[in-house]
Amino acid sequence: MSAAPAEAAGLRFAPRPGAAPARRMIAAQALQEIRQLVRNGEQLTLTLIIPLLLLTAFSLENLVNLGAGMTRVDFLTPGVIALAVMSTAFTSQAIATGFERRYGVLKRLGAEPLSRGGLIAAKTACVVVVELLQAVIIMGVALALGWSPDASPAAIVTVPLLVLLGTAAFSGFALLMAGTLRAEATLAGANLIYVVLLGVGGVVFPLSKFPASVRPVLELLPTGALSTALRDVLARGAGLPLAETVALAVWAVAGIALATRLFRWE
Amino acid sequence: MNNVAAVEITSLVKRYGDKTAVNGLTLTARRGEVTALLGPNGAGKTSTIEICEGYRKADGGAVRVLGLDPAADGARLRPRVGVMLQSGGIPPAVPAREYLTLLSKFHAHSLDPDGLLETVGLSGSARTPYKRLSGGQQQRLSLAAAVIGRPELVFLDEPTAGMDPQARHATWDIVTGLREAGVSVILTTHFMEEAERLADHVVIIDNGAVVADAAPSELTGSDGQLRFQAESGLDTDSLLAALPAGAAAKESPSGHYVVETQGAVDPATLAAVTAWCAERGVLPSSLRVESRTLEDVFLELTGKDLRDT
C-alpha cells in the first residue's frame, strides 16, 4: 500500500452495509461447519472410525451371537448406519455446539446478518453432507465384506426418509443439550449417551437378546427405532416400518420443540 | 435519515436479579462521531452496549439504534452495525484469515479479508488459529471482524484492553480511520487517554447512570494544576495562603501535593509554590505543571480513581 494506513483505511471503511443473500450466507456457514469438523480429530474418530471398526471387527469375527437368521454383515450394516447417524447428528453436533456457545461463538454470530434459522440450516446441511459421506464409506466397506442387502426398490425412498427423521430427532436433542448445559456437561453427557445407545440401540447387539420386558422400550428409543427400521428395510425387504417411523417422528418433534423453547445462545 | 442519532438512549434501566446495573441512563451518540463510554468496571457500560446490540432486553426506558429498536428490528440492524465483544466470540481453532473470510460472505460489500488483515497488522498471522494469537492480536482480529461488513455504526467494548502500547496505538489509528470514513463509533474504555484522544464526545458513567456528558475539552476545561511530591504531612493551609486567590491545594495521596488553579497555572503560582517549599527547607520532586485531565474530572465526579478499579 502506498498511501498512509489511516488514509487508505479511511477510504475503505466508508460505510456500505448490506446483508449477503441468505443462500450464500448459509452455504458459507455450512462449509465452515464441515471444515471445523474435519479439523477436529476426535469428532472424526467418533463419526467415521468407530462405526467402521465395529462393522469390520464384528463382521469378520463371530464376537456376538447374532442369532438373527442373517449373515453378520447383513445384520451389522443397518445398525452401523444408525450409529453413524447418531454420532454425527447427536454426539458430534452437541459437543461442537456446546463449545461454540461456551466460547461466545454463537453470541458473536448473532450479530451477523446470518439469522438463527440460517445458522441451524447450515448446521443441518453440514450434518447431512457428513452423513452422506459416512453412508458411502460404510456401504462401500460393507459391500467389500460381503454385504448383500435384501431390500425392495422402495428402500430408495424409505431409507433416506428414516435417516432424515433420525437426524431430526438426534439434532433436536443435540441442540437441547448444547443450548442448556455447560459445555463440559454436554461433552460428558453426549459421549455417555452415545456409548449407552451403542450398547442398547440394536447397533451390534441384537435387541432380541434383551429381556422381553425392556425390549419394546429399547425399540422405541431413537437409536433402537432407527436401527430396527433400517434392518427391516435393508435386510428383510420391508416397506416403511410404522411403529419405528412414528417413534422417530415423535422424538424429532419433541426434541426440536424443547430445543426451540429452551436453547440459550449464551 | 442522517439526522437520526447513531444511538439514542432514554432512561434505560437494566436489572440482574435485585442488582440494578443500569439505572436511568440517558445519552445520545451523534452520527459520524466517536462516543466513548467511560467508567469503572461494573459501571454498566457493557450492559448498556449489549442492549444496543440486541443481546439483552431493557427493563425500562427506550433505546434507538440508527432510529430502530434493537430488540425488535434486529434483522434490519445487523447488516448495518458492527460488533466487537469484550472477549471471545471467535472459534479457538479457526485461523484469522479463515474467520474473516467467513464473515465476509455474510455481507454484500465486505472489505477484502487480506487487506483488512494488513490494516490491523495481522498479515503475518493469517494462518494462525485464534487461540495461538496473543491477547492484543485476538483483540485486533475481533476489531477487524466488527468492521469487515462496512457498517455505519460499530460498538467496540473495551477495544484496547490487555494491549501493549504499540497495539493500542494501531487500534487508535483504525478508530480514527473509521471516523474519517464517516462510521459512527461507540466504544467503552477505562483508559482516560483513549477517551481524550479518540472521542468527540465522552460520557462518564458510574453506578449505571451518566455523571458527565460532553466533549473531552469541555469536561477538562481550561483549568490547570501543579503537582509535586515531598515529605508527607506538610501544612496545605499555609500553602493555600501563599497562593493567588481562587487556587486550591491538597495532599492526595500521602506525599503527593496538587495545586489547582482557575485557568492555566501562571509563573507567579509556580514561584509561590517553590518559595513556600524553600521556606520549609523542602525540595519538591517530580514537579509538573499540567492542564486538568479527564482522570481528574472523573475523580472529582465519582470519588474513584479509575486506575484502581
mmCIF file of N, CA, C and O in Angstrom, chain A residues 146-232:
data_model
loop_
_atom_site.group_PDB
_atom_site.id
_atom_site.type_symbol
_atom_site.label_atom_id
_atom_site.label_comp_id
_atom_site.label_asym_id
_atom_site.label_seq_id
_atom_site.Cartn_x
_atom_site.Cartn_y
_atom_site.Cartn_z
ATOM 1 N N GLY A 146 -18.905 -58.320 1.991
ATOM 2 C CA GLY A 146 -19.886 -59.303 1.544
ATOM 3 C C GLY A 146 -21.332 -58.944 1.838
ATOM 4 O O GLY A 146 -22.221 -59.796 1.797
ATOM 5 N N TRP A 147 -21.597 -57.684 2.124
ATOM 6 C CA TRP A 147 -22.972 -57.257 2.421
ATOM 7 C C TRP A 147 -23.840 -57.450 1.175
ATOM 8 O O TRP A 147 -23.479 -57.009 0.080
ATOM 9 N N SER A 148 -24.980 -58.131 1.320
ATOM 10 C CA SER A 148 -25.913 -58.218 0.198
ATOM 11 C C SER A 148 -27.298 -57.858 0.696
ATOM 12 O O SER A 148 -28.034 -58.677 1.239
ATOM 13 N N PRO A 149 -27.631 -56.569 0.577
ATOM 14 C CA PRO A 149 -28.911 -56.100 1.116
ATOM 15 C C PRO A 149 -30.083 -56.784 0.427
ATOM 16 O O PRO A 149 -30.030 -57.060 -0.770
ATOM 17 N N ASP A 150 -31.124 -57.088 1.190
ATOM 18 C CA ASP A 150 -32.350 -57.661 0.647
ATOM 19 C C ASP A 150 -33.426 -56.603 0.842
ATOM 20 O O ASP A 150 -34.164 -56.617 1.827
ATOM 21 N N ALA A 151 -33.472 -55.660 -0.094
ATOM 22 C CA ALA A 151 -34.381 -54.532 0.063
ATOM 23 C C ALA A 151 -35.279 -54.391 -1.157
ATOM 24 O O ALA A 151 -34.885 -54.728 -2.274
ATOM 25 N N SER A 152 -36.489 -53.886 -0.936
ATOM 26 C CA SER A 152 -37.389 -53.612 -2.060
ATOM 27 C C SER A 152 -36.954 -52.299 -2.709
ATOM 28 O O SER A 152 -36.237 -51.508 -2.087
ATOM 29 N N PRO A 153 -37.360 -52.059 -3.947
ATOM 30 C CA PRO A 153 -36.974 -50.799 -4.611
ATOM 31 C C PRO A 153 -37.395 -49.567 -3.806
ATOM 32 O O PRO A 153 -36.749 -48.518 -3.895
ATOM 33 N N ALA A 154 -38.461 -49.707 -3.013
ATOM 34 C CA ALA A 154 -38.946 -48.566 -2.228
ATOM 35 C C ALA A 154 -37.915 -48.070 -1.215
ATOM 36 O O ALA A 154 -38.014 -46.952 -0.710
ATOM 37 N N ALA A 155 -36.892 -48.920 -0.940
ATOM 38 C CA ALA A 155 -35.867 -48.528 0.038
ATOM 39 C C ALA A 155 -35.142 -47.257 -0.390
ATOM 40 O O ALA A 155 -34.624 -46.519 0.449
ATOM 41 N N ILE A 156 -35.121 -46.980 -1.696
ATOM 42 C CA ILE A 156 -34.511 -45.745 -2.208
ATOM 43 C C ILE A 156 -35.169 -44.529 -1.556
ATOM 44 O O ILE A 156 -34.536 -43.497 -1.345
ATOM 45 N N VAL A 157 -36.443 -44.654 -1.223
ATOM 46 C CA VAL A 157 -37.163 -43.562 -0.577
ATOM 47 C C VAL A 157 -37.204 -43.752 0.936
ATOM 48 O O VAL A 157 -36.976 -42.807 1.700
ATOM 49 N N THR A 158 -37.470 -44.999 1.388
ATOM 50 C CA THR A 158 -37.695 -45.190 2.828
ATOM 51 C C THR A 158 -36.417 -45.025 3.642
ATOM 52 O O THR A 158 -36.454 -44.464 4.733
ATOM 53 N N VAL A 159 -35.270 -45.479 3.121
ATOM 54 C CA VAL A 159 -34.026 -45.346 3.892
ATOM 55 C C VAL A 159 -33.682 -43.872 4.116
ATOM 56 O O VAL A 159 -33.469 -43.449 5.261
ATOM 57 N N PRO A 160 -33.645 -43.031 3.046
ATOM 58 C CA PRO A 160 -33.378 -41.604 3.297
ATOM 59 C C PRO A 160 -34.412 -40.964 4.231
ATOM 60 O O PRO A 160 -34.055 -40.139 5.066
ATOM 61 N N LEU A 161 -35.665 -41.392 4.112
ATOM 62 C CA LEU A 161 -36.699 -40.820 4.987
ATOM 63 C C LEU A 161 -36.413 -41.157 6.446
ATOM 64 O O LEU A 161 -36.491 -40.286 7.323
ATOM 65 N N LEU A 162 -36.081 -42.440 6.704
ATOM 66 C CA LEU A 162 -35.780 -42.854 8.075
ATOM 67 C C LEU A 162 -34.546 -42.123 8.604
ATOM 68 O O LEU A 162 -34.524 -41.666 9.746
ATOM 69 N N VAL A 163 -33.519 -42.012 7.760
ATOM 70 C CA VAL A 163 -32.293 -41.327 8.190
ATOM 71 C C VAL A 163 -32.592 -39.856 8.492
ATOM 72 O O VAL A 163 -32.106 -39.291 9.467
ATOM 73 N N LEU A 164 -33.439 -39.261 7.661
ATOM 74 C CA LEU A 164 -33.797 -37.855 7.866
ATOM 75 C C LEU A 164 -34.562 -37.659 9.178
ATOM 76 O O LEU A 164 -34.273 -36.739 9.944
ATOM 77 N N LEU A 165 -35.502 -38.556 9.449
ATOM 78 C CA LEU A 165 -36.257 -38.483 10.707
ATOM 79 C C LEU A 165 -35.318 -38.681 11.902
ATOM 80 O O LEU A 165 -35.398 -37.965 12.906
ATOM 81 N N GLY A 166 -34.417 -39.678 11.770
ATOM 82 C CA GLY A 166 -33.453 -39.913 12.841
ATOM 83 C C GLY A 166 -32.568 -38.691 13.052
ATOM 84 O O GLY A 166 -32.316 -38.285 14.187
ATOM 85 N N THR A 167 -32.136 -38.092 11.962
ATOM 86 C CA THR A 167 -31.286 -36.898 12.038
ATOM 87 C C THR A 167 -32.019 -35.762 12.759
ATOM 88 O O THR A 167 -31.445 -35.082 13.614
ATOM 89 N N ALA A 168 -33.299 -35.580 12.424
ATOM 90 C CA ALA A 168 -34.081 -34.521 13.066
ATOM 91 C C ALA A 168 -34.197 -34.792 14.563
ATOM 92 O O ALA A 168 -34.036 -33.889 15.395
ATOM 93 N N ALA A 169 -34.470 -36.061 14.917
ATOM 94 C CA ALA A 169 -34.615 -36.417 16.335
ATOM 95 C C ALA A 169 -33.307 -36.183 17.084
ATOM 96 O O ALA A 169 -33.279 -35.522 18.129
ATOM 97 N N PHE A 170 -32.211 -36.702 16.537
ATOM 98 C CA PHE A 170 -30.908 -36.558 17.209
ATOM 99 C C PHE A 170 -30.485 -35.094 17.278
ATOM 100 O O PHE A 170 -29.957 -34.631 18.292
ATOM 101 N N SER A 171 -30.714 -34.340 16.200
ATOM 102 C CA SER A 171 -30.303 -32.926 16.185
ATOM 103 C C SER A 171 -31.058 -32.126 17.230
ATOM 104 O O SER A 171 -30.482 -31.279 17.913
ATOM 105 N N GLY A 172 -32.354 -32.391 17.346
ATOM 106 C CA GLY A 172 -33.158 -31.676 18.339
ATOM 107 C C GLY A 172 -32.581 -31.849 19.734
ATOM 108 O O GLY A 172 -32.376 -30.874 20.471
ATOM 109 N N PHE A 173 -32.246 -33.104 20.086
ATOM 110 C CA PHE A 173 -31.721 -33.341 21.433
ATOM 111 C C PHE A 173 -30.273 -32.865 21.565
ATOM 112 O O PHE A 173 -29.853 -32.452 22.643
ATOM 113 N N ALA A 174 -29.514 -32.908 20.467
ATOM 114 C CA ALA A 174 -28.151 -32.368 20.499
ATOM 115 C C ALA A 174 -28.194 -30.882 20.844
ATOM 116 O O ALA A 174 -27.481 -30.403 21.724
ATOM 117 N N LEU A 175 -29.076 -30.143 20.170
ATOM 118 C CA LEU A 175 -29.152 -28.697 20.404
ATOM 119 C C LEU A 175 -29.766 -28.403 21.769
ATOM 120 O O LEU A 175 -29.397 -27.427 22.428
ATOM 121 N N LEU A 176 -30.680 -29.281 22.211
ATOM 122 C CA LEU A 176 -31.252 -29.107 23.545
ATOM 123 C C LEU A 176 -30.158 -29.189 24.608
ATOM 124 O O LEU A 176 -30.078 -28.340 25.508
ATOM 125 N N MET A 177 -29.286 -30.204 24.490
ATOM 126 C CA MET A 177 -28.188 -30.331 25.463
ATOM 127 C C MET A 177 -27.222 -29.158 25.340
ATOM 128 O O MET A 177 -26.838 -28.536 26.325
ATOM 129 N N ALA A 178 -26.795 -28.876 24.116
ATOM 130 C CA ALA A 178 -25.778 -27.840 23.882
ATOM 131 C C ALA A 178 -26.280 -26.470 24.336
ATOM 132 O O ALA A 178 -25.502 -25.646 24.803
ATOM 133 N N GLY A 179 -27.583 -26.252 24.209
ATOM 134 C CA GLY A 179 -28.118 -24.932 24.494
ATOM 135 C C GLY A 179 -28.580 -24.736 25.924
ATOM 136 O O GLY A 179 -29.033 -23.654 26.291
ATOM 137 N N THR A 180 -28.482 -25.806 26.752
ATOM 138 C CA THR A 180 -28.960 -25.657 28.124
ATOM 139 C C THR A 180 -27.890 -26.014 29.149
ATOM 140 O O THR A 180 -27.878 -25.465 30.243
ATOM 141 N N LEU A 181 -26.972 -26.940 28.800
ATOM 142 C CA LEU A 181 -25.983 -27.401 29.781
ATOM 143 C C LEU A 181 -24.654 -26.690 29.575
ATOM 144 O O LEU A 181 -24.397 -26.101 28.535
ATOM 145 N N ARG A 182 -23.782 -26.796 30.589
ATOM 146 C CA ARG A 182 -22.417 -26.317 30.414
ATOM 147 C C ARG A 182 -21.724 -27.179 29.367
ATOM 148 O O ARG A 182 -22.069 -28.353 29.189
ATOM 149 N N ALA A 183 -20.709 -26.622 28.714
ATOM 150 C CA ALA A 183 -20.034 -27.340 27.619
ATOM 151 C C ALA A 183 -19.452 -28.667 28.106
ATOM 152 O O ALA A 183 -19.541 -29.686 27.415
ATOM 153 N N GLU A 184 -18.870 -28.669 29.314
ATOM 154 C CA GLU A 184 -18.266 -29.901 29.832
ATOM 155 C C GLU A 184 -19.332 -30.951 30.089
ATOM 156 O O GLU A 184 -19.120 -32.143 29.846
ATOM 157 N N ALA A 185 -20.495 -30.512 30.609
ATOM 158 C CA ALA A 185 -21.583 -31.447 30.880
ATOM 159 C C ALA A 185 -22.110 -32.018 29.568
ATOM 160 O O ALA A 185 -22.426 -33.209 29.474
ATOM 161 N N THR A 186 -22.190 -31.167 28.539
ATOM 162 C CA THR A 186 -22.628 -31.652 27.232
ATOM 163 C C THR A 186 -21.637 -32.670 26.686
ATOM 164 O O THR A 186 -22.026 -33.728 26.177
ATOM 165 N N LEU A 187 -20.344 -32.366 26.820
ATOM 166 C CA LEU A 187 -19.297 -33.282 26.340
ATOM 167 C C LEU A 187 -19.445 -34.645 27.000
ATOM 168 O O LEU A 187 -19.494 -35.686 26.336
ATOM 169 N N ALA A 188 -19.544 -34.639 28.343
ATOM 170 C CA ALA A 188 -19.645 -35.898 29.080
ATOM 171 C C ALA A 188 -20.963 -36.602 28.760
ATOM 172 O O ALA A 188 -20.984 -37.795 28.453
ATOM 173 N N GLY A 189 -22.056 -35.844 28.805
ATOM 174 C CA GLY A 189 -23.379 -36.431 28.604
ATOM 175 C C GLY A 189 -23.553 -37.008 27.205
ATOM 176 O O GLY A 189 -24.052 -38.129 27.042
ATOM 177 N N ALA A 190 -23.107 -36.267 26.205
ATOM 178 C CA ALA A 190 -23.301 -36.724 24.827
ATOM 179 C C ALA A 190 -22.479 -37.983 24.550
ATOM 180 O O ALA A 190 -22.938 -38.901 23.870
ATOM 181 N N ASN A 191 -21.272 -38.047 25.130
ATOM 182 C CA ASN A 191 -20.452 -39.251 24.949
ATOM 183 C C ASN A 191 -21.053 -40.445 25.685
ATOM 184 O O ASN A 191 -21.067 -41.563 25.175
ATOM 185 N N LEU A 192 -21.560 -40.180 26.900
ATOM 186 C CA LEU A 192 -22.164 -41.256 27.697
ATOM 187 C C LEU A 192 -23.386 -41.832 26.977
ATOM 188 O O LEU A 192 -23.537 -43.048 26.839
ATOM 189 N N ILE A 193 -24.234 -40.943 26.509
ATOM 190 C CA ILE A 193 -25.444 -41.399 25.809
ATOM 191 C C ILE A 193 -25.061 -42.189 24.552
ATOM 192 O O ILE A 193 -25.668 -43.207 24.231
ATOM 193 N N TYR A 194 -24.020 -41.719 23.882
ATOM 194 C CA TYR A 194 -23.538 -42.413 22.685
ATOM 195 C C TYR A 194 -23.164 -43.858 23.018
ATOM 196 O O TYR A 194 -23.590 -44.798 22.352
ATOM 197 N N VAL A 195 -22.372 -44.015 24.080
ATOM 198 C CA VAL A 195 -21.908 -45.358 24.447
ATOM 199 C C VAL A 195 -23.082 -46.235 24.884
ATOM 200 O O VAL A 195 -23.204 -47.383 24.469
ATOM 201 N N VAL A 196 -23.988 -45.650 25.696
ATOM 202 C CA VAL A 196 -25.133 -46.430 26.179
ATOM 203 C C VAL A 196 -26.014 -46.860 25.005
ATOM 204 O O VAL A 196 -26.386 -48.035 24.886
ATOM 205 N N LEU A 197 -26.315 -45.934 24.113
ATOM 206 C CA LEU A 197 -27.201 -46.277 22.993
ATOM 207 C C LEU A 197 -26.491 -47.189 21.980
ATOM 208 O O LEU A 197 -27.143 -47.947 21.270
ATOM 209 N N LEU A 198 -25.159 -47.097 21.921
ATOM 210 C CA LEU A 198 -24.407 -48.059 21.109
ATOM 211 C C LEU A 198 -24.652 -49.468 21.645
ATOM 212 O O LEU A 198 -24.829 -50.425 20.895
ATOM 213 N N GLY A 199 -24.707 -49.572 22.989
ATOM 214 C CA GLY A 199 -24.924 -50.882 23.608
ATOM 215 C C GLY A 199 -26.357 -51.377 23.493
ATOM 216 O O GLY A 199 -26.588 -52.541 23.185
ATOM 217 N N VAL A 200 -27.304 -50.481 23.720
ATOM 218 C CA VAL A 200 -28.711 -50.944 23.809
ATOM 219 C C VAL A 200 -29.554 -50.416 22.652
ATOM 220 O O VAL A 200 -30.782 -50.441 22.722
ATOM 221 N N GLY A 201 -28.915 -49.970 21.573
ATOM 222 C CA GLY A 201 -29.667 -49.407 20.453
ATOM 223 C C GLY A 201 -29.772 -50.332 19.253
ATOM 224 O O GLY A 201 -30.118 -49.879 18.164
ATOM 225 N N GLY A 202 -29.449 -51.598 19.459
ATOM 226 C CA GLY A 202 -29.566 -52.541 18.341
ATOM 227 C C GLY A 202 -28.522 -52.301 17.267
ATOM 228 O O GLY A 202 -28.738 -52.607 16.101
ATOM 229 N N VAL A 203 -27.365 -51.757 17.653
ATOM 230 C CA VAL A 203 -26.323 -51.459 16.673
ATOM 231 C C VAL A 203 -25.526 -52.727 16.346
ATOM 232 O O VAL A 203 -25.502 -53.173 15.205
ATOM 233 N N VAL A 204 -24.895 -53.286 17.378
ATOM 234 C CA VAL A 204 -24.170 -54.544 17.160
ATOM 235 C C VAL A 204 -24.758 -55.693 17.987
ATOM 236 O O VAL A 204 -24.565 -56.851 17.643
ATOM 237 N N PHE A 205 -25.462 -55.359 19.077
ATOM 238 C CA PHE A 205 -26.095 -56.406 19.886
ATOM 239 C C PHE A 205 -27.579 -56.424 19.540
ATOM 240 O O PHE A 205 -28.256 -55.410 19.699
ATOM 241 N N PRO A 206 -28.086 -57.571 19.059
ATOM 242 C CA PRO A 206 -29.500 -57.605 18.660
ATOM 243 C C PRO A 206 -30.424 -57.334 19.840
ATOM 244 O O PRO A 206 -30.175 -57.814 20.951
ATOM 245 N N LEU A 207 -31.461 -56.553 19.597
ATOM 246 C CA LEU A 207 -32.415 -56.246 20.671
ATOM 247 C C LEU A 207 -33.171 -57.504 21.091
ATOM 248 O O LEU A 207 -33.688 -57.572 22.201
ATOM 249 N N SER A 208 -33.188 -58.527 20.201
ATOM 250 C CA SER A 208 -33.889 -59.774 20.544
ATOM 251 C C SER A 208 -33.205 -60.481 21.723
ATOM 252 O O SER A 208 -33.807 -61.333 22.360
ATOM 253 N N LYS A 209 -31.955 -60.121 22.003
ATOM 254 C CA LYS A 209 -31.243 -60.754 23.111
ATOM 255 C C LYS A 209 -31.609 -60.124 24.465
ATOM 256 O O LYS A 209 -31.216 -60.621 25.507
ATOM 257 N N PHE A 210 -32.303 -58.984 24.405
ATOM 258 C CA PHE A 210 -32.655 -58.314 25.657
ATOM 259 C C PHE A 210 -33.949 -58.914 26.216
ATOM 260 O O PHE A 210 -34.745 -59.467 25.458
ATOM 261 N N PRO A 211 -34.170 -58.836 27.530
ATOM 262 C CA PRO A 211 -35.406 -59.374 28.126
ATOM 263 C C PRO A 211 -36.637 -58.751 27.462
ATOM 264 O O PRO A 211 -36.606 -57.571 27.076
ATOM 265 N N ALA A 212 -37.691 -59.536 27.359
ATOM 266 C CA ALA A 212 -38.909 -59.083 26.688
ATOM 267 C C ALA A 212 -39.489 -57.835 27.347
ATOM 268 O O ALA A 212 -40.188 -57.044 26.703
ATOM 269 N N SER A 213 -39.195 -57.653 28.658
ATOM 270 C CA SER A 213 -39.786 -56.511 29.360
ATOM 271 C C SER A 213 -39.187 -55.181 28.910
ATOM 272 O O SER A 213 -39.866 -54.152 28.902
ATOM 273 N N VAL A 214 -37.888 -55.170 28.568
ATOM 274 C CA VAL A 214 -37.277 -53.888 28.185
ATOM 275 C C VAL A 214 -37.210 -53.706 26.672
ATOM 276 O O VAL A 214 -37.037 -52.600 26.176
ATOM 277 N N ARG A 215 -37.389 -54.804 25.953
ATOM 278 C CA ARG A 215 -37.186 -54.742 24.512
ATOM 279 C C ARG A 215 -38.064 -53.695 23.816
ATOM 280 O O ARG A 215 -37.559 -52.909 22.994
ATOM 281 N N PRO A 216 -39.377 -53.639 24.124
ATOM 282 C CA PRO A 216 -40.218 -52.646 23.443
ATOM 283 C C PRO A 216 -39.746 -51.213 23.688
ATOM 284 O O PRO A 216 -39.830 -50.354 22.802
ATOM 285 N N VAL A 217 -39.217 -50.988 24.921
ATOM 286 C CA VAL A 217 -38.723 -49.641 25.234
ATOM 287 C C VAL A 217 -37.489 -49.331 24.382
ATOM 288 O O VAL A 217 -37.385 -48.258 23.771
ATOM 289 N N LEU A 218 -36.567 -50.294 24.322
ATOM 290 C CA LEU A 218 -35.335 -50.085 23.553
ATOM 291 C C LEU A 218 -35.641 -49.861 22.078
ATOM 292 O O LEU A 218 -34.969 -49.083 21.404
ATOM 293 N N GLU A 219 -36.674 -50.538 21.595
ATOM 294 C CA GLU A 219 -37.034 -50.399 20.183
ATOM 295 C C GLU A 219 -37.623 -49.019 19.879
ATOM 296 O O GLU A 219 -37.683 -48.613 18.718
ATOM 297 N N LEU A 220 -38.081 -48.353 20.911
ATOM 298 C CA LEU A 220 -38.686 -47.036 20.679
ATOM 299 C C LEU A 220 -37.722 -45.879 20.966
ATOM 300 O O LEU A 220 -38.020 -44.726 20.669
ATOM 301 N N LEU A 221 -36.556 -46.186 21.579
ATOM 302 C CA LEU A 221 -35.529 -45.146 21.715
ATOM 303 C C LEU A 221 -35.034 -44.793 20.311
ATOM 304 O O LEU A 221 -35.083 -45.622 19.408
ATOM 305 N N PRO A 222 -34.552 -43.569 20.110
ATOM 306 C CA PRO A 222 -34.205 -43.156 18.735
ATOM 307 C C PRO A 222 -33.253 -44.124 18.026
ATOM 308 O O PRO A 222 -33.481 -44.477 16.870
ATOM 309 N N THR A 223 -32.196 -44.537 18.736
ATOM 310 C CA THR A 223 -31.217 -45.401 18.070
ATOM 311 C C THR A 223 -31.822 -46.763 17.762
ATOM 312 O O THR A 223 -31.649 -47.305 16.658
ATOM 313 N N GLY A 224 -32.549 -47.333 18.739
ATOM 314 C CA GLY A 224 -33.194 -48.624 18.537
ATOM 315 C C GLY A 224 -34.209 -48.563 17.408
ATOM 316 O O GLY A 224 -34.275 -49.452 16.548
ATOM 317 N N ALA A 225 -34.991 -47.510 17.389
ATOM 318 C CA ALA A 225 -36.020 -47.368 16.351
ATOM 319 C C ALA A 225 -35.363 -47.267 14.971
ATOM 320 O O ALA A 225 -35.797 -47.921 14.020
ATOM 321 N N LEU A 226 -34.293 -46.476 14.884
ATOM 322 C CA LEU A 226 -33.647 -46.284 13.582
ATOM 323 C C LEU A 226 -32.958 -47.573 13.117
ATOM 324 O O LEU A 226 -33.110 -47.976 11.962
ATOM 325 N N SER A 227 -32.219 -48.229 14.024
ATOM 326 C CA SER A 227 -31.506 -49.445 13.604
ATOM 327 C C SER A 227 -32.497 -50.554 13.253
ATOM 328 O O SER A 227 -32.309 -51.258 12.262
ATOM 329 N N THR A 228 -33.555 -50.692 14.040
ATOM 330 C CA THR A 228 -34.553 -51.735 13.766
ATOM 331 C C THR A 228 -35.241 -51.480 12.425
ATOM 332 O O THR A 228 -35.391 -52.391 11.598
ATOM 333 N N ALA A 229 -35.633 -50.212 12.203
ATOM 334 C CA ALA A 229 -36.326 -49.878 10.958
ATOM 335 C C ALA A 229 -35.410 -50.084 9.752
ATOM 336 O O ALA A 229 -35.810 -50.665 8.744
ATOM 337 N N LEU A 230 -34.157 -49.612 9.867
ATOM 338 C CA LEU A 230 -33.222 -49.772 8.736
ATOM 339 C C LEU A 230 -32.968 -51.245 8.456
ATOM 340 O O LEU A 230 -32.859 -51.677 7.303
ATOM 341 N N ARG A 231 -32.893 -52.060 9.531
ATOM 342 C CA ARG A 231 -32.653 -53.501 9.353
ATOM 343 C C ARG A 231 -33.838 -54.162 8.662
ATOM 344 O O ARG A 231 -33.665 -54.995 7.771
ATOM 345 N N ASP A 232 -35.056 -53.758 9.085
ATOM 346 C CA ASP A 232 -36.251 -54.331 8.452
ATOM 347 C C ASP A 232 -36.256 -54.003 6.959
ATOM 348 O O ASP A 232 -36.601 -54.836 6.127
#
